[in-house]
JSON list of C-alpha atoms in Angstrom, two decimals:
[
{"chain": "A", "resi": 5, "resn": "MET", "atom": "CA", "xyz": [-20.36, 15.83, -8.34]},
{"chain": "A", "resi": 6, "resn": "ASP", "atom": "CA", "xyz": [-16.88, 17.24, -8.48]},
{"chain": "A", "resi": 7, "resn": "HIS", "atom": "CA", "xyz": [-14.99, 16.42, -11.67]},
{"chain": "A", "resi": 8, "resn": "GLN", "atom": "CA", "xyz": [-11.42, 16.86, -11.16]},
{"chain": "A", "resi": 9, "resn": "ALA", "atom": "CA", "xyz": [-8.09, 15.02, -11.67]},
{"chain": "A", "resi": 10, "resn": "ILE", "atom": "CA", "xyz": [-6.38, 13.71, -8.51]},
{"chain": "A", "resi": 11, "resn": "ASN", "atom": "CA", "xyz": [-2.84, 15.02, -8.14]},
{"chain": "A", "resi": 12, "resn": "LEU", "atom": "CA", "xyz": [-1.00, 12.07, -6.60]},
{"chain": "A", "resi": 13, "resn": "ALA", "atom": "CA", "xyz": [2.18, 14.13, -5.93]},
{"chain": "A", "resi": 14, "resn": "GLU", "atom": "CA", "xyz": [0.18, 16.74, -4.12]},
{"chain": "A", "resi": 15, "resn": "LYS", "atom": "CA", "xyz": [-1.71, 14.17, -2.06]},
{"chain": "A", "resi": 16, "resn": "LEU", "atom": "CA", "xyz": [1.54, 12.44, -1.05]},
{"chain": "A", "resi": 17, "resn": "THR", "atom": "CA", "xyz": [2.85, 15.60, 0.62]},
{"chain": "A", "resi": 18, "resn": "ARG", "atom": "CA", "xyz": [-0.20, 15.57, 2.84]},
{"chain": "A", "resi": 19, "resn": "ILE", "atom": "CA", "xyz": [0.55, 12.18, 4.29]},
{"chain": "A", "resi": 20, "resn": "PRO", "atom": "CA", "xyz": [2.55, 12.74, 7.45]},
{"chain": "A", "resi": 21, "resn": "ASP", "atom": "CA", "xyz": [3.68, 9.32, 8.38]},
{"chain": "A", "resi": 22, "resn": "THR", "atom": "CA", "xyz": [5.15, 6.29, 6.73]},
{"chain": "A", "resi": 23, "resn": "TRP", "atom": "CA", "xyz": [3.16, 3.08, 6.64]},
{"chain": "A", "resi": 24, "resn": "SER", "atom": "CA", "xyz": [-0.06, 4.98, 6.91]},
{"chain": "A", "resi": 25, "resn": "PRO", "atom": "CA", "xyz": [-2.15, 4.45, 3.78]},
{"chain": "A", "resi": 26, "resn": "ARG", "atom": "CA", "xyz": [-4.63, 7.11, 2.80]},
{"chain": "A", "resi": 27, "resn": "VAL", "atom": "CA", "xyz": [-7.56, 6.77, 0.34]},
{"chain": "A", "resi": 28, "resn": "VAL", "atom": "CA", "xyz": [-7.50, 8.98, -2.71]},
{"chain": "A", "resi": 29, "resn": "ALA", "atom": "CA", "xyz": [-10.26, 7.43, -4.73]},
{"chain": "A", "resi": 30, "resn": "GLU", "atom": "CA", "xyz": [-12.82, 4.56, -4.93]},
{"chain": "A", "resi": 31, "resn": "LEU", "atom": "CA", "xyz": [-14.02, 2.31, -7.73]},
{"chain": "A", "resi": 32, "resn": "ASN", "atom": "CA", "xyz": [-16.95, 0.26, -6.87]},
{"chain": "A", "resi": 33, "resn": "ASP", "atom": "CA", "xyz": [-15.81, -1.60, -3.67]},
{"chain": "A", "resi": 34, "resn": "TYR", "atom": "CA", "xyz": [-12.09, -1.00, -4.28]},
{"chain": "A", "resi": 35, "resn": "GLN", "atom": "CA", "xyz": [-9.96, 1.84, -2.86]},
{"chain": "A", "resi": 36, "resn": "PHE", "atom": "CA", "xyz": [-6.83, 3.50, -4.34]},
{"chain": "A", "resi": 37, "resn": "LYS", "atom": "CA", "xyz": [-4.65, 4.32, -1.52]},
{"chain": "A", "resi": 38, "resn": "LEU", "atom": "CA", "xyz": [-1.30, 6.27, -1.33]},
{"chain": "A", "resi": 39, "resn": "VAL", "atom": "CA", "xyz": [1.36, 5.22, 1.14]},
{"chain": "A", "resi": 40, "resn": "ARG", "atom": "CA", "xyz": [5.00, 6.25, 1.85]},
{"chain": "A", "resi": 41, "resn": "LEU", "atom": "CA", "xyz": [7.11, 3.36, 2.80]},
{"chain": "A", "resi": 42, "resn": "GLU", "atom": "CA", "xyz": [10.51, 3.43, 4.57]},
{"chain": "A", "resi": 43, "resn": "GLY", "atom": "CA", "xyz": [12.16, 0.51, 6.51]},
{"chain": "A", "resi": 44, "resn": "GLU", "atom": "CA", "xyz": [10.58, -2.74, 7.11]},
{"chain": "A", "resi": 45, "resn": "PHE", "atom": "CA", "xyz": [6.91, -3.64, 7.56]},
{"chain": "A", "resi": 46, "resn": "VAL", "atom": "CA", "xyz": [5.57, -6.66, 9.37]},
{"chain": "A", "resi": 47, "resn": "TRP", "atom": "CA", "xyz": [4.93, -10.22, 7.94]},
{"chain": "A", "resi": 48, "resn": "HIS", "atom": "CA", "xyz": [1.24, -10.44, 7.28]},
{"chain": "A", "resi": 49, "resn": "SER", "atom": "CA", "xyz": [-1.30, -11.77, 4.75]},
{"chain": "A", "resi": 50, "resn": "HIS", "atom": "CA", "xyz": [-4.79, -10.89, 3.71]},
{"chain": "A", "resi": 51, "resn": "ALA", "atom": "CA", "xyz": [-7.06, -14.02, 3.72]},
{"chain": "A", "resi": 52, "resn": "ASP", "atom": "CA", "xyz": [-9.81, -12.69, 1.68]},
{"chain": "A", "resi": 53, "resn": "THR", "atom": "CA", "xyz": [-8.24, -10.29, -0.92]},
{"chain": "A", "resi": 54, "resn": "ASP", "atom": "CA", "xyz": [-5.30, -9.84, -3.21]},
{"chain": "A", "resi": 55, "resn": "GLU", "atom": "CA", "xyz": [-3.36, -6.61, -2.73]},
{"chain": "A", "resi": 56, "resn": "ALA", "atom": "CA", "xyz": [-1.80, -4.61, -5.63]},
{"chain": "A", "resi": 57, "resn": "PHE", "atom": "CA", "xyz": [1.37, -2.48, -5.20]},
{"chain": "A", "resi": 58, "resn": "LEU", "atom": "CA", "xyz": [2.23, 0.13, -7.90]},
{"chain": "A", "resi": 59, "resn": "VAL", "atom": "CA", "xyz": [5.38, 2.02, -7.24]},
{"chain": "A", "resi": 60, "resn": "ILE", "atom": "CA", "xyz": [5.08, 5.68, -8.00]},
{"chain": "A", "resi": 61, "resn": "ALA", "atom": "CA", "xyz": [8.60, 6.79, -6.94]},
{"chain": "A", "resi": 62, "resn": "GLY", "atom": "CA", "xyz": [11.55, 4.94, -5.43]},
{"chain": "A", "resi": 63, "resn": "GLU", "atom": "CA", "xyz": [12.30, 1.22, -5.04]},
{"chain": "A", "resi": 64, "resn": "MET", "atom": "CA", "xyz": [10.94, -1.46, -2.66]},
{"chain": "A", "resi": 65, "resn": "ARG", "atom": "CA", "xyz": [11.01, -5.22, -2.09]},
{"chain": "A", "resi": 66, "resn": "ILE", "atom": "CA", "xyz": [8.15, -7.42, -1.38]},
{"chain": "A", "resi": 67, "resn": "ALA", "atom": "CA", "xyz": [9.53, -10.24, 0.73]},
{"chain": "A", "resi": 68, "resn": "LEU", "atom": "CA", "xyz": [7.70, -13.49, 0.31]},
{"chain": "A", "resi": 69, "resn": "ARG", "atom": "CA", "xyz": [8.30, -16.73, 2.36]},
{"chain": "A", "resi": 70, "resn": "ASP", "atom": "CA", "xyz": [9.56, -18.45, -0.94]},
{"chain": "A", "resi": 71, "resn": "GLY", "atom": "CA", "xyz": [11.49, -15.53, -2.37]},
{"chain": "A", "resi": 72, "resn": "HIS", "atom": "CA", "xyz": [10.97, -11.79, -3.05]},
{"chain": "A", "resi": 73, "resn": "VAL", "atom": "CA", "xyz": [9.95, -9.29, -5.75]},
{"chain": "A", "resi": 74, "resn": "ASP", "atom": "CA", "xyz": [11.89, -6.08, -6.37]},
{"chain": "A", "resi": 75, "resn": "LEU", "atom": "CA", "xyz": [9.87, -3.10, -7.72]},
{"chain": "A", "resi": 76, "resn": "LYS", "atom": "CA", "xyz": [10.90, 0.24, -9.05]},
{"chain": "A", "resi": 77, "resn": "ALA", "atom": "CA", "xyz": [8.92, 3.24, -10.23]},
{"chain": "A", "resi": 78, "resn": "GLY", "atom": "CA", "xyz": [6.35, 2.24, -12.71]},
{"chain": "A", "resi": 79, "resn": "GLU", "atom": "CA", "xyz": [6.20, -1.39, -11.77]},
{"chain": "A", "resi": 80, "resn": "LEU", "atom": "CA", "xyz": [3.23, -3.34, -10.39]},
{"chain": "A", "resi": 81, "resn": "PHE", "atom": "CA", "xyz": [2.97, -6.53, -8.39]},
{"chain": "A", "resi": 82, "resn": "VAL", "atom": "CA", "xyz": [-0.18, -8.30, -7.04]},
{"chain": "A", "resi": 83, "resn": "VAL", "atom": "CA", "xyz": [0.27, -10.33, -3.82]},
{"chain": "A", "resi": 84, "resn": "PRO", "atom": "CA", "xyz": [-2.38, -13.11, -4.08]},
{"chain": "A", "resi": 85, "resn": "LYS", "atom": "CA", "xyz": [-4.82, -13.51, -1.21]},
{"chain": "A", "resi": 86, "resn": "GLY", "atom": "CA", "xyz": [-3.50, -15.51, 1.66]},
{"chain": "A", "resi": 87, "resn": "VAL", "atom": "CA", "xyz": [0.19, -15.13, 0.68]},
{"chain": "A", "resi": 88, "resn": "GLU", "atom": "CA", "xyz": [2.28, -13.93, 3.58]},
{"chain": "A", "resi": 89, "resn": "HIS", "atom": "CA", "xyz": [4.50, -10.89, 2.59]},
{"chain": "A", "resi": 90, "resn": "LYS", "atom": "CA", "xyz": [6.56, -8.17, 4.12]},
{"chain": "A", "resi": 91, "resn": "PRO", "atom": "CA", "xyz": [7.17, -4.75, 2.13]},
{"chain": "A", "resi": 92, "resn": "VAL", "atom": "CA", "xyz": [10.60, -3.27, 2.67]},
{"chain": "A", "resi": 93, "resn": "ALA", "atom": "CA", "xyz": [12.00, 0.05, 1.41]},
{"chain": "A", "resi": 94, "resn": "GLU", "atom": "CA", "xyz": [15.65, 1.06, 2.17]},
{"chain": "A", "resi": 95, "resn": "ARG", "atom": "CA", "xyz": [14.81, 4.66, 1.36]},
{"chain": "A", "resi": 96, "resn": "GLU", "atom": "CA", "xyz": [11.43, 6.30, 1.17]},
{"chain": "A", "resi": 97, "resn": "CYS", "atom": "CA", "xyz": [9.18, 4.80, -1.58]},
{"chain": "A", "resi": 98, "resn": "GLN", "atom": "CA", "xyz": [5.79, 6.06, -2.76]},
{"chain": "A", "resi": 99, "resn": "VAL", "atom": "CA", "xyz": [3.18, 3.41, -3.57]},
{"chain": "A", "resi": 100, "resn": "LEU", "atom": "CA", "xyz": [-0.37, 3.34, -4.88]},
{"chain": "A", "resi": 101, "resn": "LEU", "atom": "CA", "xyz": [-2.20, 0.30, -3.29]},
{"chain": "A", "resi": 102, "resn": "VAL", "atom": "CA", "xyz": [-5.32, -1.06, -4.75]},
{"chain": "A", "resi": 103, "resn": "GLU", "atom": "CA", "xyz": [-7.48, -3.17, -2.40]},
{"chain": "A", "resi": 104, "resn": "PRO", "atom": "CA", "xyz": [-11.12, -3.55, -1.30]},
{"chain": "A", "resi": 105, "resn": "ARG", "atom": "CA", "xyz": [-12.64, -1.00, 1.13]},
{"chain": "A", "resi": 106, "resn": "GLY", "atom": "CA", "xyz": [-11.96, -1.80, 4.78]},
{"chain": "A", "resi": 107, "resn": "VAL", "atom": "CA", "xyz": [-8.67, -3.70, 4.29]},
{"chain": "A", "resi": 108, "resn": "VAL", "atom": "CA", "xyz": [-6.33, -3.26, 7.32]},
{"chain": "A", "resi": 109, "resn": "ASN", "atom": "CA", "xyz": [-2.69, -2.70, 6.28]},
{"chain": "A", "resi": 110, "resn": "THR", "atom": "CA", "xyz": [-1.32, -5.34, 8.82]},
{"chain": "A", "resi": 111, "resn": "GLY", "atom": "CA", "xyz": [-3.83, -7.90, 7.67]},
{"chain": "A", "resi": 112, "resn": "ASP", "atom": "CA", "xyz": [-3.93, -10.89, 10.11]},
{"chain": "A", "resi": 113, "resn": "ALA", "atom": "CA", "xyz": [-0.81, -9.71, 11.98]},
{"chain": "A", "resi": 114, "resn": "GLY", "atom": "CA", "xyz": [-2.19, -6.65, 13.77]},
{"chain": "A", "resi": 115, "resn": "GLY", "atom": "CA", "xyz": [0.24, -4.77, 16.10]},
{"chain": "A", "resi": 116, "resn": "ALA", "atom": "CA", "xyz": [1.73, -1.42, 16.56]},
{"chain": "A", "resi": 117, "resn": "MET", "atom": "CA", "xyz": [2.02, -0.70, 12.79]},
{"chain": "A", "resi": 118, "resn": "THR", "atom": "CA", "xyz": [-1.76, -1.09, 12.16]},
{"chain": "A", "resi": 119, "resn": "ALA", "atom": "CA", "xyz": [-3.14, 2.08, 10.71]},
{"chain": "A", "resi": 120, "resn": "GLU", "atom": "CA", "xyz": [-6.73, 3.11, 10.80]},
{"chain": "A", "resi": 121, "resn": "PRO", "atom": "CA", "xyz": [-8.47, 1.92, 7.52]},
{"chain": "A", "resi": 122, "resn": "ASP", "atom": "CA", "xyz": [-10.46, 4.14, 5.20]},
{"chain": "A", "resi": 123, "resn": "LEU", "atom": "CA", "xyz": [-8.84, 7.43, 6.05]},
{"chain": "A", "resi": 124, "resn": "TRP", "atom": "CA", "xyz": [-8.95, 9.86, 3.06]},
{"chain": "A", "resi": 125, "resn": "VAL", "atom": "CA", "xyz": [-6.34, 12.51, 2.10]}
]
């Protein structure tokens, strides 16, 4: 087994596209995914799981049907399972997502912004 720290900043430089999460580590059945956000994502929900957003750099908003949550670097928000949400970032924002293996980024919405799940960087 290779025992090395994971350099998140270096990994982020290897993610070519926004809205394309890449796995950097696993813990039991959960994955830690890095993603670069810019612009607006699609409204979606995940019926079977919560989704954690930890902002590494930049700022973002998670729009909810009954309000929104603004996040900046160092802040964390967990979207409860089944809650419809839409991530938005006016400028590039770097985020660490924590969610179970196999979760699709667009949840129940599908569409052109759907990224292939479980890709590693």
